[in-house]
Amino acid sequence: MTTRIKPDEQRKQQIRAAATRCFVRRGFAATRLLDIAREAGLSKGGVYFHYRAKEALFHDILEAQFTALQSRWDTELDADQPADRALRGLVLTHLQTLEHSPDEARFCNLMIAMASQNPEFRERLEQVLAGMRVRYAELLRRGATAGVFSAGDAEILARGIIALIYGIAAESAGDPQAALPMRAEQGADLAVRLARGPAA
Amino acid sequence: MTTRIKPDEQRKQQIRAAATRCFVRRGFAATRLLDIAREAGLSKGGVYFHYRAKEALFHDILEAQFTALQSRWDTELDADQPADRALRGLVLTHLQTLEHSPDEARFCNLMIAMASQNPEFRERLEQVLAGMRVRYAELLRRGATAGVFSAGDAEILARGIIALIYGIAAESAGDPQAALPMRAEQGADLAVRLARGPAA
């Protein structure tokens, strides 16, 4: 895949990775474009050519993460599989991105905190959450109809499953290496357990 | 209760409340003691007399929140009640503190993000999470023995319930008023549903 990425996009990826490390270590306000350039091994101009402000960088990191998750969901999931397997797959894919990259978990937590400091980031988060809620609620309804999930308020359950995912990221903040408090598979099993509920 | 608080402690409470508002709005790095003094309607010296550095203030806000939660848990909970009711009560108490104070939810999210920026805050978070895990795991084991919860890995379930709580706080970051994505009661019901699991 890497060979098909244009050099410009490759350079931007490099800058985003360096910026992510700076943001999660120092916070947003204390990070300067110069710090990001140093971390990326570039000149300040080399960063500035692609990103005029750290707000744009933060925004692009967010978008890159959301897009990557979305495309992993789209490629890995089969619309015909049973609702419980589909649910497990969605949650597992999300948790694996956090499990494989500690800085992605840390950035997720930073993004949540930044939402109360920056209205633009907050609105983008709201949109993403809304999209996830629709997707999970549909799946929960499909599972309830098929009898694999016990009936319940699909909207609230969807929010609970999303809370479980973001909360696993939050709990990783207690670990020096940002290790998740459980394996991604165990987290996905908990989501299915929550969806399944008491047997009818 | 207020009449029994010493004037010094009352002043410190006032400073902590102002600091919480500043921290969640601007972030930790961008907040100066002077900003906190202005927000509290005090002189810079008035803040400095009680808090020499914003690190100490952040630390004290954390401790005040943990202590308040602990004492609410201790006073409201009856050790003899069934495990499912006890679990519901613990989660409900925690979520209600977030529901009643949007800045407490925002501060919770900021604290999670700050943990990867400051080793001292991270270690304190780790301790608090460890304490919560012991408490929830004990309750889950008691419930499994009594047959109100289906068997499962109590350690992982405890982490899942804590994730649910912190994730509900995280999801509130998408709302302009930091409203929780569900009522505290609904969140507590989800925790019990997760603990109960499939009927044996």
Coordinates of C-alpha atoms in Angstrom, one line a residue:
Chain A
M1 CA 0.0 0.0 0.0
T2 CA 2.8 2.4 0.9
T3 CA 4.1 2.6 -2.6
R4 CA 0.8 4.1 -3.8
I5 CA 1.0 7.0 -1.3
K6 CA 2.2 10.2 -2.8
P7 CA 5.4 11.8 -1.4
D8 CA 3.4 14.8 0.0
E9 CA 1.0 12.5 1.8
Q10 CA 3.9 10.5 3.2
R11 CA 5.5 13.6 4.5
K12 CA 2.2 14.7 6.1
Q13 CA 1.9 11.3 7.7
Q14 CA 5.4 11.7 9.2
I15 CA 4.4 15.1 10.6
R16 CA 1.2 13.9 12.0
A17 CA 2.9 11.0 13.8
A18 CA 5.5 13.4 15.3
A19 CA 2.7 15.9 16.2
T20 CA 0.7 13.1 17.9
R21 CA 3.7 12.2 20.1
C22 CA 4.3 15.9 21.0
F23 CA 0.6 16.6 21.8
V24 CA 0.1 13.6 24.1
R25 CA 3.3 14.2 25.9
R26 CA 3.1 18.0 26.4
G27 CA -0.6 18.8 25.7
F28 CA -1.9 20.9 22.9
A29 CA -1.2 24.4 24.3
A30 CA 2.4 23.7 25.3
T31 CA 3.3 22.2 21.9
R32 CA 4.8 24.6 19.2
L33 CA 5.2 23.9 15.5
L34 CA 8.9 24.0 16.2
D35 CA 8.7 21.1 18.7
I36 CA 6.8 19.1 16.1
A37 CA 9.4 19.9 13.4
R38 CA 12.2 18.8 15.7
E39 CA 10.3 15.6 16.7
A40 CA 9.8 14.9 12.9
G41 CA 13.5 15.7 12.1
L42 CA 12.4 18.5 9.8
S43 CA 12.9 22.2 9.6
K44 CA 10.2 24.5 10.9
G45 CA 9.6 25.5 7.2
G46 CA 9.2 21.8 6.3
V47 CA 6.3 21.5 8.7
Y48 CA 4.9 25.0 7.9
F49 CA 4.7 24.1 4.2
H50 CA 2.1 21.5 5.0
Y51 CA 0.5 22.8 8.2
R52 CA 0.2 26.5 8.9
A53 CA -1.1 26.0 12.5
K54 CA -1.2 23.3 15.0
E55 CA -5.0 23.5 15.0
A56 CA -5.0 22.2 11.4
L57 CA -2.6 19.5 12.4
F58 CA -4.7 18.3 15.3
H59 CA -7.8 18.4 13.1
D60 CA -6.0 16.3 10.4
I61 CA -4.8 13.7 13.0
L62 CA -8.4 13.3 14.1
E63 CA -9.7 13.0 10.5
A64 CA -6.9 10.5 9.6
Q65 CA -7.9 8.3 12.7
F66 CA -11.6 8.5 11.9
T67 CA -11.1 7.7 8.3
A68 CA -8.8 4.8 9.1
L69 CA -11.3 3.3 11.5
Q70 CA -14.1 3.7 9.0
S71 CA -12.2 2.0 6.2
R72 CA -11.2 -0.9 8.5
W73 CA -14.8 -1.2 9.4
D74 CA -15.9 -1.1 5.8
T75 CA -13.4 -3.7 4.6
E76 CA -13.5 -6.1 7.4
L77 CA -17.1 -6.4 8.0
D78 CA -19.6 -8.5 6.1
A79 CA -23.1 -7.2 6.2
D80 CA -24.6 -10.6 6.1
Q81 CA -23.0 -11.9 9.3
P82 CA -25.1 -12.4 12.5
A83 CA -25.6 -9.2 14.6
D84 CA -23.5 -10.5 17.5
R85 CA -20.5 -11.3 15.3
A86 CA -20.8 -8.0 13.5
L87 CA -21.0 -6.1 16.8
R88 CA -18.0 -8.0 18.1
G89 CA -16.1 -7.2 14.9
L90 CA -16.8 -3.4 15.1
V91 CA -15.8 -3.1 18.7
L92 CA -12.7 -5.4 18.2
T93 CA -11.5 -3.3 15.2
H94 CA -11.8 -0.1 17.2
L95 CA -10.1 -1.5 20.3
Q96 CA -7.3 -3.1 18.3
T97 CA -6.3 0.3 16.9
L98 CA -5.9 1.5 20.5
E99 CA -4.1 -1.7 21.6
H100 CA -1.6 -1.6 18.8
S101 CA -0.7 2.1 19.2
P102 CA -0.4 3.5 22.7
D103 CA -0.2 7.0 21.2
E104 CA -3.5 6.5 19.5
A105 CA -5.1 5.7 22.9
R106 CA -3.4 8.7 24.4
F107 CA -4.5 10.9 21.5
C108 CA -8.1 9.6 21.9
N109 CA -8.0 10.8 25.5
L110 CA -6.5 14.1 24.6
M111 CA -9.1 14.7 21.9
I112 CA -11.9 14.1 24.5
A113 CA -10.3 16.7 26.8
M114 CA -9.7 19.1 24.0
A115 CA -13.4 19.0 23.1
S116 CA -14.3 21.2 26.0
Q117 CA -11.5 23.7 25.1
N118 CA -12.2 24.0 21.3
P119 CA -15.8 24.2 19.9
E120 CA -14.6 23.0 16.4
F121 CA -13.1 19.8 17.8
R122 CA -16.2 19.3 20.0
E123 CA -18.5 19.6 17.0
R124 CA -16.5 17.1 15.0
L125 CA -16.5 14.7 18.0
E126 CA -20.3 15.1 18.2
Q127 CA -20.7 14.2 14.5
V128 CA -18.4 11.1 14.9
L129 CA -20.3 10.0 18.0
A130 CA -23.6 10.5 16.2
G131 CA -22.4 8.3 13.3
M132 CA -21.3 5.6 15.7
R133 CA -24.5 5.7 17.6
V134 CA -26.6 5.2 14.4
R135 CA -24.4 2.3 13.3
Y136 CA -24.5 0.5 16.7
A137 CA -28.2 1.1 17.3
E138 CA -29.0 -0.4 13.9
L139 CA -27.0 -3.5 14.7
L140 CA -28.6 -3.8 18.1
R141 CA -32.1 -3.6 16.6
R142 CA -31.2 -6.2 14.0
G143 CA -29.9 -8.5 16.7
A144 CA -33.0 -8.0 18.9
T145 CA -35.2 -8.8 15.9
A146 CA -33.2 -11.9 15.2
G147 CA -33.3 -12.9 18.9
V148 CA -29.6 -12.9 19.5
F149 CA -29.8 -9.8 21.7
S150 CA -32.4 -9.3 24.4
A151 CA -34.7 -6.4 23.8
G152 CA -33.7 -3.1 25.4
D153 CA -33.4 0.5 24.5
A154 CA -31.1 0.3 21.4
E155 CA -30.2 4.0 21.6
I156 CA -29.0 3.7 25.2
L157 CA -27.3 0.4 24.6
A158 CA -25.4 1.9 21.6
R159 CA -24.3 4.7 23.9
G160 CA -23.2 2.2 26.5
I161 CA -21.1 0.2 24.0
I162 CA -19.4 3.4 22.8
A163 CA -18.8 4.4 26.4
L164 CA -17.2 1.0 27.0
I165 CA -14.8 1.6 24.1
Y166 CA -13.9 5.2 25.1
G167 CA -13.7 4.1 28.7
I168 CA -11.2 1.4 27.9
A169 CA -9.1 4.1 26.3
A170 CA -9.5 6.3 29.4
E171 CA -8.5 3.5 31.7
S172 CA -5.3 3.0 29.7
A173 CA -4.2 6.4 31.0
G174 CA -3.4 4.8 34.3
D175 CA -0.7 2.6 32.7
P176 CA 2.8 4.0 32.0
Q177 CA 2.7 2.4 28.6
A178 CA -0.9 3.2 28.0
A179 CA -1.7 -0.5 27.9
L180 CA -5.4 -1.2 27.7
P181 CA -6.9 -2.6 30.9
M182 CA -7.9 -5.7 29.0
R183 CA -7.1 -7.4 25.7
A184 CA -9.1 -6.0 22.7
E185 CA -10.8 -9.4 22.4
Q186 CA -12.0 -9.3 26.1
G187 CA -13.4 -5.8 25.5
A188 CA -15.3 -6.9 22.4
D189 CA -16.7 -9.9 24.4
L190 CA -17.9 -7.4 27.1
A191 CA -19.7 -5.4 24.4
V192 CA -21.5 -8.5 23.2
R193 CA -22.3 -9.5 26.8
L194 CA -23.8 -6.0 27.3
A195 CA -25.8 -6.3 24.0
R196 CA -27.0 -9.8 24.7
G197 CA -28.3 -9.0 28.1
P198 CA -30.4 -11.4 30.2
A199 CA -31.6 -14.5 28.3
A200 CA -35.3 -14.1 27.4
Chain B
M1 CA -22.5 21.3 56.7
T2 CA -21.1 24.5 55.3
T3 CA -21.0 26.2 58.8
R4 CA -18.5 23.5 60.0
I5 CA -16.0 24.2 57.2
K6 CA -13.1 26.5 58.4
P7 CA -12.7 29.8 56.5
D8 CA -9.4 28.6 55.1
E9 CA -10.9 25.5 53.6
Q10 CA -13.8 27.5 52.3
R11 CA -11.4 29.8 50.5
K12 CA -9.5 26.9 49.1
Q13 CA -12.8 25.3 47.8
Q14 CA -13.6 28.6 46.1
I15 CA -10.1 28.6 44.4
R16 CA -10.5 25.0 43.4
A17 CA -13.8 25.6 41.8
A18 CA -12.4 28.6 39.9
A19 CA -9.4 26.6 38.9
T20 CA -11.5 23.7 37.6
R21 CA -13.4 26.1 35.3
C22 CA -10.1 27.6 34.0
F23 CA -8.5 24.2 33.5
V24 CA -11.4 22.6 31.6
R25 CA -11.8 25.7 29.4
R26 CA -8.2 26.5 28.5
G27 CA -6.3 23.3 29.4
F28 CA -3.7 22.9 32.1
A29 CA -0.7 24.4 30.3
A30 CA -2.5 27.6 29.2
T31 CA -3.9 28.4 32.6
R32 CA -1.9 30.7 34.9
L33 CA -2.4 31.3 38.6
L34 CA -3.4 34.8 37.6
D35 CA -6.3 33.5 35.5
I36 CA -7.5 31.4 38.4
A37 CA -7.3 34.4 40.7
R38 CA -9.4 36.5 38.3
E39 CA -11.9 33.7 37.9
A40 CA -12.2 33.4 41.7
G41 CA -12.4 37.2 42.2
L42 CA -9.3 37.2 44.2
S43 CA -5.9 38.8 44.0
K44 CA -3.0 36.7 42.7
G45 CA -1.6 36.8 46.3
G46 CA -4.9 35.5 47.6
V47 CA -4.5 32.4 45.5
Y48 CA -0.7 32.2 46.0
F49 CA -1.2 32.1 49.8
H50 CA -3.0 28.8 49.5
Y51 CA -1.5 27.4 46.3
R52 CA 2.1 28.1 45.2
A53 CA 1.7 26.3 41.9
K54 CA -1.1 25.1 39.6
E55 CA 0.2 21.5 39.9
A56 CA -0.7 21.6 43.6
L57 CA -4.1 23.0 42.7
F58 CA -4.7 20.3 40.1
H59 CA -3.6 17.7 42.5
D60 CA -5.9 19.0 45.2
I61 CA -8.9 19.1 42.9
L62 CA -8.3 15.5 42.1
E63 CA -8.0 14.5 45.8
A64 CA -11.1 16.5 46.7
Q65 CA -13.1 14.6 44.0
F66 CA -11.8 11.2 45.0
T67 CA -12.4 11.9 48.7
A68 CA -16.0 13.2 48.0
L69 CA -16.8 10.1 45.9
Q70 CA -15.3 7.8 48.6
S71 CA -17.3 9.4 51.3
R72 CA -20.5 9.3 49.3
W73 CA -19.9 5.6 48.7
D74 CA -19.2 5.0 52.4
T75 CA -22.3 6.8 53.7
E76 CA -24.8 5.7 51.1
L77 CA -24.0 2.1 50.8
D78 CA -25.2 -0.7 53.0
A79 CA -22.8 -3.7 53.1
D80 CA -25.7 -6.1 53.7
Q81 CA -27.6 -5.3 50.5
P82 CA -27.6 -7.7 47.6
A83 CA -24.7 -7.5 45.2
D84 CA -26.7 -6.2 42.3
R85 CA -28.2 -3.4 44.3
A86 CA -24.8 -2.5 45.8
L87 CA -23.3 -2.4 42.4
R88 CA -26.0 -0.2 41.0
G89 CA -25.6 2.1 44.0
L90 CA -21.8 2.5 43.5
V91 CA -22.1 3.2 39.8
L92 CA -25.1 5.5 40.3
T93 CA -23.3 7.6 42.9
H94 CA -20.3 8.0 40.6
L95 CA -22.4 8.9 37.6
Q96 CA -24.6 11.4 39.5
T97 CA -21.5 13.4 40.5
L98 CA -20.8 13.8 36.8
E99 CA -24.4 14.4 35.9
H100 CA -24.9 17.1 38.5
S101 CA -21.7 19.0 37.6
P102 CA -20.7 19.3 34.0
D103 CA -17.3 20.7 35.0
E104 CA -16.7 17.6 37.1
A105 CA -17.2 15.5 33.9
R106 CA -14.9 17.8 32.0
F107 CA -12.3 17.7 34.7
C108 CA -12.5 13.9 34.7
N109 CA -11.7 13.9 31.0
L110 CA -8.9 16.4 31.5
M111 CA -7.4 14.4 34.3
I112 CA -7.3 11.3 32.0
A113 CA -5.5 13.3 29.3
M114 CA -3.1 14.9 31.8
A115 CA -2.0 11.4 33.0
S116 CA 0.1 11.0 29.9
Q117 CA 1.7 14.4 30.4
N118 CA 2.5 14.2 34.1
P119 CA 3.8 11.1 35.8
E120 CA 2.6 12.2 39.3
F121 CA -1.0 12.5 38.1
R122 CA -0.7 9.2 36.2
E123 CA 0.5 7.4 39.3
R124 CA -2.4 8.8 41.4
L125 CA -4.9 7.8 38.7
E126 CA -3.4 4.3 38.7
Q127 CA -3.9 4.0 42.5
V128 CA -7.5 5.2 42.3
L129 CA -8.3 2.8 39.5
A130 CA -6.6 0.0 41.4
G131 CA -8.8 0.8 44.4
M132 CA -12.0 0.8 42.3
R133 CA -11.0 -2.5 40.7
V134 CA -10.7 -4.2 44.0
R135 CA -14.0 -2.8 45.2
Y136 CA -15.9 -3.8 42.0
A137 CA -14.3 -7.2 41.7
E138 CA -15.2 -8.1 45.2
L139 CA -18.8 -7.2 44.6
L140 CA -18.9 -9.1 41.3
R141 CA -17.5 -12.2 43.1
R142 CA -20.0 -11.9 45.9
G143 CA -22.8 -11.5 43.3
A144 CA -21.6 -14.6 41.3
T145 CA -21.5 -16.7 44.5
A146 CA -25.0 -15.5 45.4
G147 CA -26.2 -16.3 41.9
V148 CA -27.3 -12.8 41.0
F149 CA -24.5 -12.4 38.5
S150 CA -23.5 -15.0 36.0
A151 CA -19.9 -16.3 36.4
G152 CA -17.3 -14.5 34.5
D153 CA -13.8 -13.1 35.0
A154 CA -14.5 -10.7 37.9
E155 CA -11.3 -8.7 37.2
I156 CA -12.1 -8.1 33.6
L157 CA -15.8 -7.3 34.4
A158 CA -14.7 -4.8 37.1
R159 CA -12.5 -3.1 34.5
G160 CA -15.4 -3.1 32.1
I161 CA -17.7 -1.4 34.6
I162 CA -15.1 1.2 35.3
A163 CA -14.6 1.7 31.6
L164 CA -18.4 2.2 31.2
I165 CA -18.3 5.0 33.8
Y166 CA -15.3 6.8 32.4
G167 CA -16.6 6.3 28.9
I168 CA -19.9 7.9 29.8
A169 CA -17.9 10.9 31.0
A170 CA -15.8 10.8 27.8
E171 CA -19.0 10.7 25.6
S172 CA -20.3 13.8 27.4
A173 CA -17.4 15.7 25.7
G174 CA -19.4 15.7 22.5
D175 CA -22.2 17.7 24.1
P176 CA -21.9 21.5 24.4
Q177 CA -23.1 21.4 28.0
A178 CA -21.2 18.2 28.8
A179 CA -24.5 16.5 29.4
L180 CA -24.1 12.7 29.9
P181 CA -25.2 10.5 26.9
M182 CA -27.8 8.9 29.2
R183 CA -29.3 9.5 32.6
A184 CA -27.2 8.3 35.6
E185 CA -29.8 5.7 36.3
Q186 CA -29.6 4.3 32.8
G187 CA -25.9 4.0 33.1
A188 CA -26.2 2.2 36.4
D189 CA -28.7 -0.2 34.8
L190 CA -26.2 -0.9 32.0
A191 CA -23.5 -1.7 34.6
V192 CA -25.9 -4.2 36.3
R193 CA -26.8 -5.7 32.9
L194 CA -23.1 -6.2 32.1
A195 CA -22.5 -7.8 35.5
R196 CA -25.6 -10.0 35.4
G197 CA -24.7 -11.4 32.0
P198 CA -26.5 -14.2 30.3
A199 CA -28.9 -16.1 32.6
A200 CA -27.4 -19.4 33.7

